[in-house]
Short mmCIF file of C-alpha atoms in Angstrom, two decimals:
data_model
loop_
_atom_site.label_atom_id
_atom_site.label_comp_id
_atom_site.label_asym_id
_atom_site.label_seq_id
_atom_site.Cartn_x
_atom_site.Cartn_y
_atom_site.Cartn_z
CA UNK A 12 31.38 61.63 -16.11
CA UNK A 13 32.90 61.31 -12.59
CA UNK A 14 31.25 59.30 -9.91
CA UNK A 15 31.92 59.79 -6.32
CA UNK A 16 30.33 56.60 -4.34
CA UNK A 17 30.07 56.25 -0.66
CA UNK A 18 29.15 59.26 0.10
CA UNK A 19 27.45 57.81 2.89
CA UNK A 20 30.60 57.27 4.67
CA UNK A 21 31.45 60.74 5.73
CA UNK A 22 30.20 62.14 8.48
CA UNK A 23 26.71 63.83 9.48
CA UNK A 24 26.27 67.01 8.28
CA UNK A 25 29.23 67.81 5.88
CA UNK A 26 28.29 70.77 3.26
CA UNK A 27 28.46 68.95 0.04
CA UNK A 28 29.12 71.81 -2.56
CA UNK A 29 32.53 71.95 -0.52
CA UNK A 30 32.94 68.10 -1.36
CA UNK A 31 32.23 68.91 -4.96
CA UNK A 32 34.33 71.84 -4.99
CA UNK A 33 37.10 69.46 -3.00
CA UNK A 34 36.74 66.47 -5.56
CA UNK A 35 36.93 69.23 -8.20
CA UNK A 36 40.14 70.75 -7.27
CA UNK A 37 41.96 66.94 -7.00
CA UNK A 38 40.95 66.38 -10.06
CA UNK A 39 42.69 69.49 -11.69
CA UNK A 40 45.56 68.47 -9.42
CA UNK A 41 45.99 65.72 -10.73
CA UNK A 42 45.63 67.16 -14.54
CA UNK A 43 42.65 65.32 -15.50
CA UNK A 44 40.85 65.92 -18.55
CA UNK A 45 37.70 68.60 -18.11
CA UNK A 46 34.28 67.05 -16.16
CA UNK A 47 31.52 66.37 -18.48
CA UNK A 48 29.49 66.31 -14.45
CA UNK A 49 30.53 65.22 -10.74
CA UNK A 50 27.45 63.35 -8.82
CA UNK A 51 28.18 62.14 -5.56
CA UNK A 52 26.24 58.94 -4.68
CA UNK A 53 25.55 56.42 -2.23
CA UNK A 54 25.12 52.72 -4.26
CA UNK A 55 24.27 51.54 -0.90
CA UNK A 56 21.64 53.64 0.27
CA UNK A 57 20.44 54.96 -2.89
CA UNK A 58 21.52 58.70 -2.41
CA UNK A 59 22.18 60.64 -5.78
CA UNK A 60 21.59 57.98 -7.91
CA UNK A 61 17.99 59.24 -9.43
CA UNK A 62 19.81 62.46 -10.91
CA UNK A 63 22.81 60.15 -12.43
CA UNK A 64 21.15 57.42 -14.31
CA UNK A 65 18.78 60.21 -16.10
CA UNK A 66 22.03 62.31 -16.73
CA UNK A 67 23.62 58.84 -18.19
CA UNK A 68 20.89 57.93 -20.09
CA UNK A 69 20.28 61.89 -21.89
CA UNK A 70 24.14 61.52 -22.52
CA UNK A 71 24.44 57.94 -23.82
CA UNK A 72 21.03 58.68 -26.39
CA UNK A 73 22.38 62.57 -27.47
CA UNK A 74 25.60 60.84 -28.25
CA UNK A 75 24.99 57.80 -29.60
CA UNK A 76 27.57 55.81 -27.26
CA UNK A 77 27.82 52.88 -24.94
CA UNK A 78 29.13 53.54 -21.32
CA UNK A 79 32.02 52.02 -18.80
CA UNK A 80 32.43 51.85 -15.44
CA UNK A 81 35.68 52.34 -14.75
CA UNK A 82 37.49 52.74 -10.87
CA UNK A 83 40.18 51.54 -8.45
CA UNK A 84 39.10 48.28 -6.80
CA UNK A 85 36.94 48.30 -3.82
CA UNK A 86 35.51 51.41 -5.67
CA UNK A 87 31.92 50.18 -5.70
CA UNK A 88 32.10 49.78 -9.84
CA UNK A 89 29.28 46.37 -9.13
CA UNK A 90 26.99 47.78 -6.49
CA UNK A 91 26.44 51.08 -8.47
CA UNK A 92 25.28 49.00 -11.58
CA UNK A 93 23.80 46.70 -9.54
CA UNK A 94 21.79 49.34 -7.84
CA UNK A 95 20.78 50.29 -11.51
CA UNK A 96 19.84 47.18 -12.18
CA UNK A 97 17.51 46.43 -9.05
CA UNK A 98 15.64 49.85 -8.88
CA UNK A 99 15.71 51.46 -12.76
CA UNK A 100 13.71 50.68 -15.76
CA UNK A 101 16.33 49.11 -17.99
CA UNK A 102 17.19 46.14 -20.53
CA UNK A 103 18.69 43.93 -18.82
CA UNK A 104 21.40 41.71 -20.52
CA UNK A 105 21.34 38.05 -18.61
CA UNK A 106 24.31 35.90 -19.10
CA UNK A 107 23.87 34.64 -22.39
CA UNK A 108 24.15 37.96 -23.52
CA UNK A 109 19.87 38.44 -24.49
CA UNK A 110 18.42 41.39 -24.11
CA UNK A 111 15.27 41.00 -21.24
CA UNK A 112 11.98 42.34 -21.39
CA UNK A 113 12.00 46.37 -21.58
CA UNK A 114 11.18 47.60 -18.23
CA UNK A 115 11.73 44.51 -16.32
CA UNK A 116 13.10 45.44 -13.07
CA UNK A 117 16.21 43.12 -12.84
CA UNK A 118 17.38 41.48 -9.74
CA UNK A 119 21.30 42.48 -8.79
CA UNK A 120 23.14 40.13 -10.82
CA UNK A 121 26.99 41.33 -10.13
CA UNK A 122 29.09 39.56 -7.77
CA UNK A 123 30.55 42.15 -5.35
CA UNK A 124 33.68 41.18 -3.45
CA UNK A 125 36.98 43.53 -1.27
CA UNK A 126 38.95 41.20 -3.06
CA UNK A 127 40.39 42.61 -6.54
CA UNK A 128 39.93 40.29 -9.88
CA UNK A 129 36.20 39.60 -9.19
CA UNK A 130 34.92 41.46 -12.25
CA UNK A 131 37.81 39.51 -14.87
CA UNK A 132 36.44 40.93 -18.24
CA UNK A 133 34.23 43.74 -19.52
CA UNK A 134 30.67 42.61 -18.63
CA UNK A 135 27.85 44.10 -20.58
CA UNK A 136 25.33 44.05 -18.18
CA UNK A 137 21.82 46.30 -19.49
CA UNK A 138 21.00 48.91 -22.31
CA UNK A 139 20.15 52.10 -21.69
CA UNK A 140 19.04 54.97 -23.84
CA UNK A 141 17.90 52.99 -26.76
CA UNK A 142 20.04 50.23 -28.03
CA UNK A 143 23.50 51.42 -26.52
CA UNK A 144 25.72 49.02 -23.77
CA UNK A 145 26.13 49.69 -20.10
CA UNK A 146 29.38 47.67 -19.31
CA UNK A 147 31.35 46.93 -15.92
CA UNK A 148 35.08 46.36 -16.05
CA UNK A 149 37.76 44.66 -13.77
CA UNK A 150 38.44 47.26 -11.10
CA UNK A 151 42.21 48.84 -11.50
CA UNK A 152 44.78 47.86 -9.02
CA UNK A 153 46.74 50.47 -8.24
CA UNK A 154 50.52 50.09 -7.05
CA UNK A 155 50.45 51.95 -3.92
CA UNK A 156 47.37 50.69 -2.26
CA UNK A 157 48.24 48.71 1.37
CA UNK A 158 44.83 46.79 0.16
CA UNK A 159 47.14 45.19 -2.42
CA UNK A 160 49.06 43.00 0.74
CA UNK A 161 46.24 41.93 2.69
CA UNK A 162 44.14 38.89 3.06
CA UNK A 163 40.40 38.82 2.60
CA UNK A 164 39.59 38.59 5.93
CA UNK A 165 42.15 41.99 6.73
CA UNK A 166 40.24 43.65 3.64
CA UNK A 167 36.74 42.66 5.54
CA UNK A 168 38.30 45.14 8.50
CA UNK A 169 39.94 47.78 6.65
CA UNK A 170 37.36 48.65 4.15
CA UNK A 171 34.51 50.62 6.08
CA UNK A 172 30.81 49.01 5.26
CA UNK A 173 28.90 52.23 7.08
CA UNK A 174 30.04 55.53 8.53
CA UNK A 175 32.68 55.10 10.95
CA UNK A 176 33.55 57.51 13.77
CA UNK A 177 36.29 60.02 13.31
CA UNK A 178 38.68 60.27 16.38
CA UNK A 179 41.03 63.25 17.33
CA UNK A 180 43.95 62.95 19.10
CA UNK A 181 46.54 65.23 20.45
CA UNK A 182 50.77 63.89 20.14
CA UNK A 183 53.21 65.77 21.81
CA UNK A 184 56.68 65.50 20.24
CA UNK A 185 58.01 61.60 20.73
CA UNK A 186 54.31 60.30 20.93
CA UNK A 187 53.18 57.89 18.12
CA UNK A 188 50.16 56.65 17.07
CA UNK A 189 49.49 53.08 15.65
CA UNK A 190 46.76 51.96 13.35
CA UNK A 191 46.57 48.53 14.45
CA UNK A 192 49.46 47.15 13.21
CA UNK A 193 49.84 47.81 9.55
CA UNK A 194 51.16 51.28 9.88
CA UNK A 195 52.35 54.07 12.30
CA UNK A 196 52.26 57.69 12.36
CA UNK A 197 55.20 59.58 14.75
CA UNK A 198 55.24 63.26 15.79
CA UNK A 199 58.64 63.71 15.47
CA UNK A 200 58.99 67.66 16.54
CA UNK A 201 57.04 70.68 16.98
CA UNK A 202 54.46 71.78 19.17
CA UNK A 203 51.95 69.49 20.21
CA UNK A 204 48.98 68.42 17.30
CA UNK A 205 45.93 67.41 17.01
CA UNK A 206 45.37 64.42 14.58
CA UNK A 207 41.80 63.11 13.00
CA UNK A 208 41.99 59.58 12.27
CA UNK A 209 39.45 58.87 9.41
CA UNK A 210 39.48 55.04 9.28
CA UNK A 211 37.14 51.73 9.52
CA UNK A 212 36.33 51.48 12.91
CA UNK A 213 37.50 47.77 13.08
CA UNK A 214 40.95 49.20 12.71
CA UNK A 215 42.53 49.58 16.04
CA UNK A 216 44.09 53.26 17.16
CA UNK A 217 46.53 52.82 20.06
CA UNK A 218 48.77 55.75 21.20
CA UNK A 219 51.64 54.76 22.74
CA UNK A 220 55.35 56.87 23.22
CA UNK A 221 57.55 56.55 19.91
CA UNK A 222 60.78 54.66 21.49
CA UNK A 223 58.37 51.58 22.22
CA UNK A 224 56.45 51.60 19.23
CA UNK A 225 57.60 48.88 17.60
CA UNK A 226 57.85 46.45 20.69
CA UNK A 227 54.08 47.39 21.20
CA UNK A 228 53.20 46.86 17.58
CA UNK A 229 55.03 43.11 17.81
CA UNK A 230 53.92 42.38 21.12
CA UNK A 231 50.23 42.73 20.67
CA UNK A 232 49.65 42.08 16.68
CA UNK A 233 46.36 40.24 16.58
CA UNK A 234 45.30 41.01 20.40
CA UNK A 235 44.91 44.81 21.17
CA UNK A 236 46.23 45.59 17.96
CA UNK A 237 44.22 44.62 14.25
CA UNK A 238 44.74 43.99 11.74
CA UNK A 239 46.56 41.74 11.44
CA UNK A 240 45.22 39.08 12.75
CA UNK A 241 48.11 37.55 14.28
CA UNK A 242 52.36 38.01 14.74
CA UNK A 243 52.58 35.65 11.33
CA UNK A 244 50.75 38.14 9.34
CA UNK A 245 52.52 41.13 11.10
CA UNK A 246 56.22 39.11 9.96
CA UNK A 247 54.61 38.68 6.46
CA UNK A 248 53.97 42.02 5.81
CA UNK A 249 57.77 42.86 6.77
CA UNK A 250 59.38 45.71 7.91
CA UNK A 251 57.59 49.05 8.04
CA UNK A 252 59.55 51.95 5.79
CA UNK A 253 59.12 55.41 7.09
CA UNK A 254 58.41 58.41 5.78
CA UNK A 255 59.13 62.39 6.71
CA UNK A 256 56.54 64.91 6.38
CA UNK A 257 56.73 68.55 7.36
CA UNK A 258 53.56 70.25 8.37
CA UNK A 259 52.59 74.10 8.45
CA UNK A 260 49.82 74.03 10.78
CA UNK A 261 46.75 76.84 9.92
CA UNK A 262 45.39 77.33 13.53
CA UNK A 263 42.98 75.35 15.42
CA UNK A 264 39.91 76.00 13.44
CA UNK A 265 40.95 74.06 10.48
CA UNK A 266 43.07 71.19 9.22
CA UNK A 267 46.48 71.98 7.61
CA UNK A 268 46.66 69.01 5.65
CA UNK A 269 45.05 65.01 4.91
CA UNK A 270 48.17 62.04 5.65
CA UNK A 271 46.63 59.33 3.42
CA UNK A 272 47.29 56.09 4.42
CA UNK A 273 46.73 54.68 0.91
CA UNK A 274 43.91 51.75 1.15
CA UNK A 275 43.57 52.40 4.55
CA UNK A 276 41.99 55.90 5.28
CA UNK A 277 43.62 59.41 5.86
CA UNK A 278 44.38 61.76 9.14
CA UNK A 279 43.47 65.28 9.56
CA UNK A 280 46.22 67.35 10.51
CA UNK A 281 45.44 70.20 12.79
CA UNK A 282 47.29 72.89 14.46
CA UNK A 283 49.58 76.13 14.87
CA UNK A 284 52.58 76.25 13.77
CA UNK A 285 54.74 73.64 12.32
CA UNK A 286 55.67 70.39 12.92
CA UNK A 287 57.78 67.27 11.47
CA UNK A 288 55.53 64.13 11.10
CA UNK A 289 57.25 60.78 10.39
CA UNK A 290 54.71 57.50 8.82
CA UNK A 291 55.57 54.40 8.59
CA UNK A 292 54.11 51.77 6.19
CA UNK A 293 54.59 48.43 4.49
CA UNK A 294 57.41 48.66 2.63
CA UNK A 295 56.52 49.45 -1.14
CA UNK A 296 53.41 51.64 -0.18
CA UNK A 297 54.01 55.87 0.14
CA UNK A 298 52.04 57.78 2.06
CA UNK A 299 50.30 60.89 0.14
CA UNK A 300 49.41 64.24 1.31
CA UNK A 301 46.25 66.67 -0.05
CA UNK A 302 44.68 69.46 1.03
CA UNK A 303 41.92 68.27 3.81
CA UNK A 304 38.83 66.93 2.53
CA UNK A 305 36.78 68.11 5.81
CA UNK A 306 38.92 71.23 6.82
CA UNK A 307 36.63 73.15 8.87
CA UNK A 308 35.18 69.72 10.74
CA UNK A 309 34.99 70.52 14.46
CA UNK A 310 37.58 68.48 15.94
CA UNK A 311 35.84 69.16 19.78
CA UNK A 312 32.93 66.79 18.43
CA UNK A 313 35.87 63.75 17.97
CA UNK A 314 38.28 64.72 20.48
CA UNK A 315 39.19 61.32 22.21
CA UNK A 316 41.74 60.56 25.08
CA UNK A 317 43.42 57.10 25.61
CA UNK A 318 42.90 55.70 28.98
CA UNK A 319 45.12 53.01 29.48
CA UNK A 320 42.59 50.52 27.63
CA UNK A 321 40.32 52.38 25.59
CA UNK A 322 39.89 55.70 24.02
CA UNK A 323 37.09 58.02 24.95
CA UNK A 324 35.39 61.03 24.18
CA UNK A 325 34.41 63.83 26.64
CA UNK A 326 31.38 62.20 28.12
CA UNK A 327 32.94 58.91 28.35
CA UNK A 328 32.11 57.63 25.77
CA UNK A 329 33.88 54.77 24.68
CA UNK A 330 35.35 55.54 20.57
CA UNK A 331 37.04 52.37 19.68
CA UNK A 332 38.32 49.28 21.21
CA UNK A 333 41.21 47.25 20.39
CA UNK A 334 41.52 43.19 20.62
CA UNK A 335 42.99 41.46 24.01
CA UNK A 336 42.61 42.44 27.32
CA UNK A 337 43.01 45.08 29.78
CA UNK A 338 45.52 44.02 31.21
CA UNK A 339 47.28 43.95 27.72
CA UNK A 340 46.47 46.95 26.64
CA UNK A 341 48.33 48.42 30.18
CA UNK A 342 51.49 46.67 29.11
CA UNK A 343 51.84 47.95 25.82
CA UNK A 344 50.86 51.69 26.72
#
């Protein structure tokens, strides 16, 4: 069974067969074995998750089998279960391993953290479907993640807690853009593009022209650019290592392809013709392309220009805001 959380991040509106038929075609890419099912769920607000515990519990008591929760940290492995736990009829196991009363409605009992390593064992935490074992598990690390180098307070910022908003911005050849200062994205040659940033919002998006990148992303680590927090984090996460991409645009009225920024986020690619994209990241962490996840998502509703200070949309609307001052943010432009 495959579980999808946080669907509640993406924006208003999507069409979610074409996120089913998305998450579908990854997984093939990626050769896994055949889907037993696919829900997509919310464990914060609840969405979806009626349908999957009853498909969980028909499966667990046909089969005869206890169940694992199994993901990539910062998943949402605890809040799912603990979401079971608060608002389904189950028996609970407390920490002494005892089964509660049947139908007790159990209080979240999971300790939920950004930080990987909170879950350190297998954790039997209720019975469903008879006698068999739901069970969390320590979430899996994996090697490429940018999550992997930050602190818990940079983890806070990077991982979103509600639906951000999606900003579009158009490079020309030797523009840049920086996401605060943990990694950079470069059109490098082409036409110019239009590029969807799909990221927390308390990461900072600052366009600036490619030959003063870098002395912008030193200069104002920790003010109008965060995370990090601070220069010392910026020197502690060392030397960015960059990355070329080459990108066959499909027209304006969808995205060619998703940059993923591993841990981070991803950006939309969209445009005609082609184009050579350089990223630049933490040394140790690879950037990943994939078809787009929201291909045909109007990039009019994000579109965003960079005044000097701020970005903003078409009514002037202000999208995001950096750290520091004006007066900063002129500098470093």
């Amino acid at each position: 069974m495959l579980v999808a959380n946080k669907v509640d991040l993406l924006p208003k509106g999507i069409h979610q067969p074409a996120v089913e038929r998305w998450v579908r075609a990854e997984c093939r890419r990626a050769s896994l074995p055949h889907l037993h099912s696919l829900d997509l769920v919310s464990a914060r607000t609840g969405a979806g998750m009626p349908q999957l515990l009853a498909r969980l519990e028909k499966l667990m008591t046909s089969r005869r089998l206890d169940a694992y929760v199994l993901g990539a940290a910062n998943a949402g492995k605890s809040s799912l279960l603990n979401h079971i736990l608060a608002a389904s009829p189950t028996q609970r196991v407390d920490g002494s391993g005892r089964a509660g009363k049947r139908g007790e409605v159990a209080a979240p009992q999971l300790t939920t953290s950004h930080l990987p390593g909170t879950t350190l064992g297998f954790v039997k935490t209720a019975q469903l479907g008879g006698r068999h074992a739901l069970y969390d598990t320590p979430g899996l690390v994996l090697p490429n993640q940018l999550t992997t180098r930050l602190t818990a307070d940079e983890l806070a910022a990077v991982v979103p807690k509600r639906r951000g908003q999606p900003v579009s911005l158009r490079l020309e050849e030797g523009r840049s853009l920086l996401l605060g200062g943990l990694a950079r994205l470069d059109l490098v040659a082409g036409r110019p593009f239009l590029f969807t940033a799909y990221l927390s919002d308390a990461v900072t998006l600052h366009p600036t022209a490619t030959a003063k990148a870098a002395e912008v992303r030193r200069k104002h680590a920790g003010g109008v650019l965060t995370p990090p927090a601070s220069l010392e984090r910026l020197e502690a996460l060392g030397e960015l290592e960059e990355h070329e991409l080459r990108v066959e645009g499909r027209g304006w009225g969808e995205a060619a392809v998703d940059v993923v920024f591993p841990g981070l986020g991803w950006i939309a690619v969209t445009g005609a013709g082609e184009c050579s994209v350089r990223v630049a990241l933490p040394r140790g962490v690879r950037p990943i392309t994939r078809e787009p996840l929201l291909p045909e998502e109007s990039w009019r509703k994000t579109a965003a220009k960079f005044t000097g200070a701020k970005l903003v949309n078409a009514r002037g609307q202000t999208r995001r805001t950096g750290g520091g001052s004006r007066r900063s943010a002129r500098r470093g432009r």
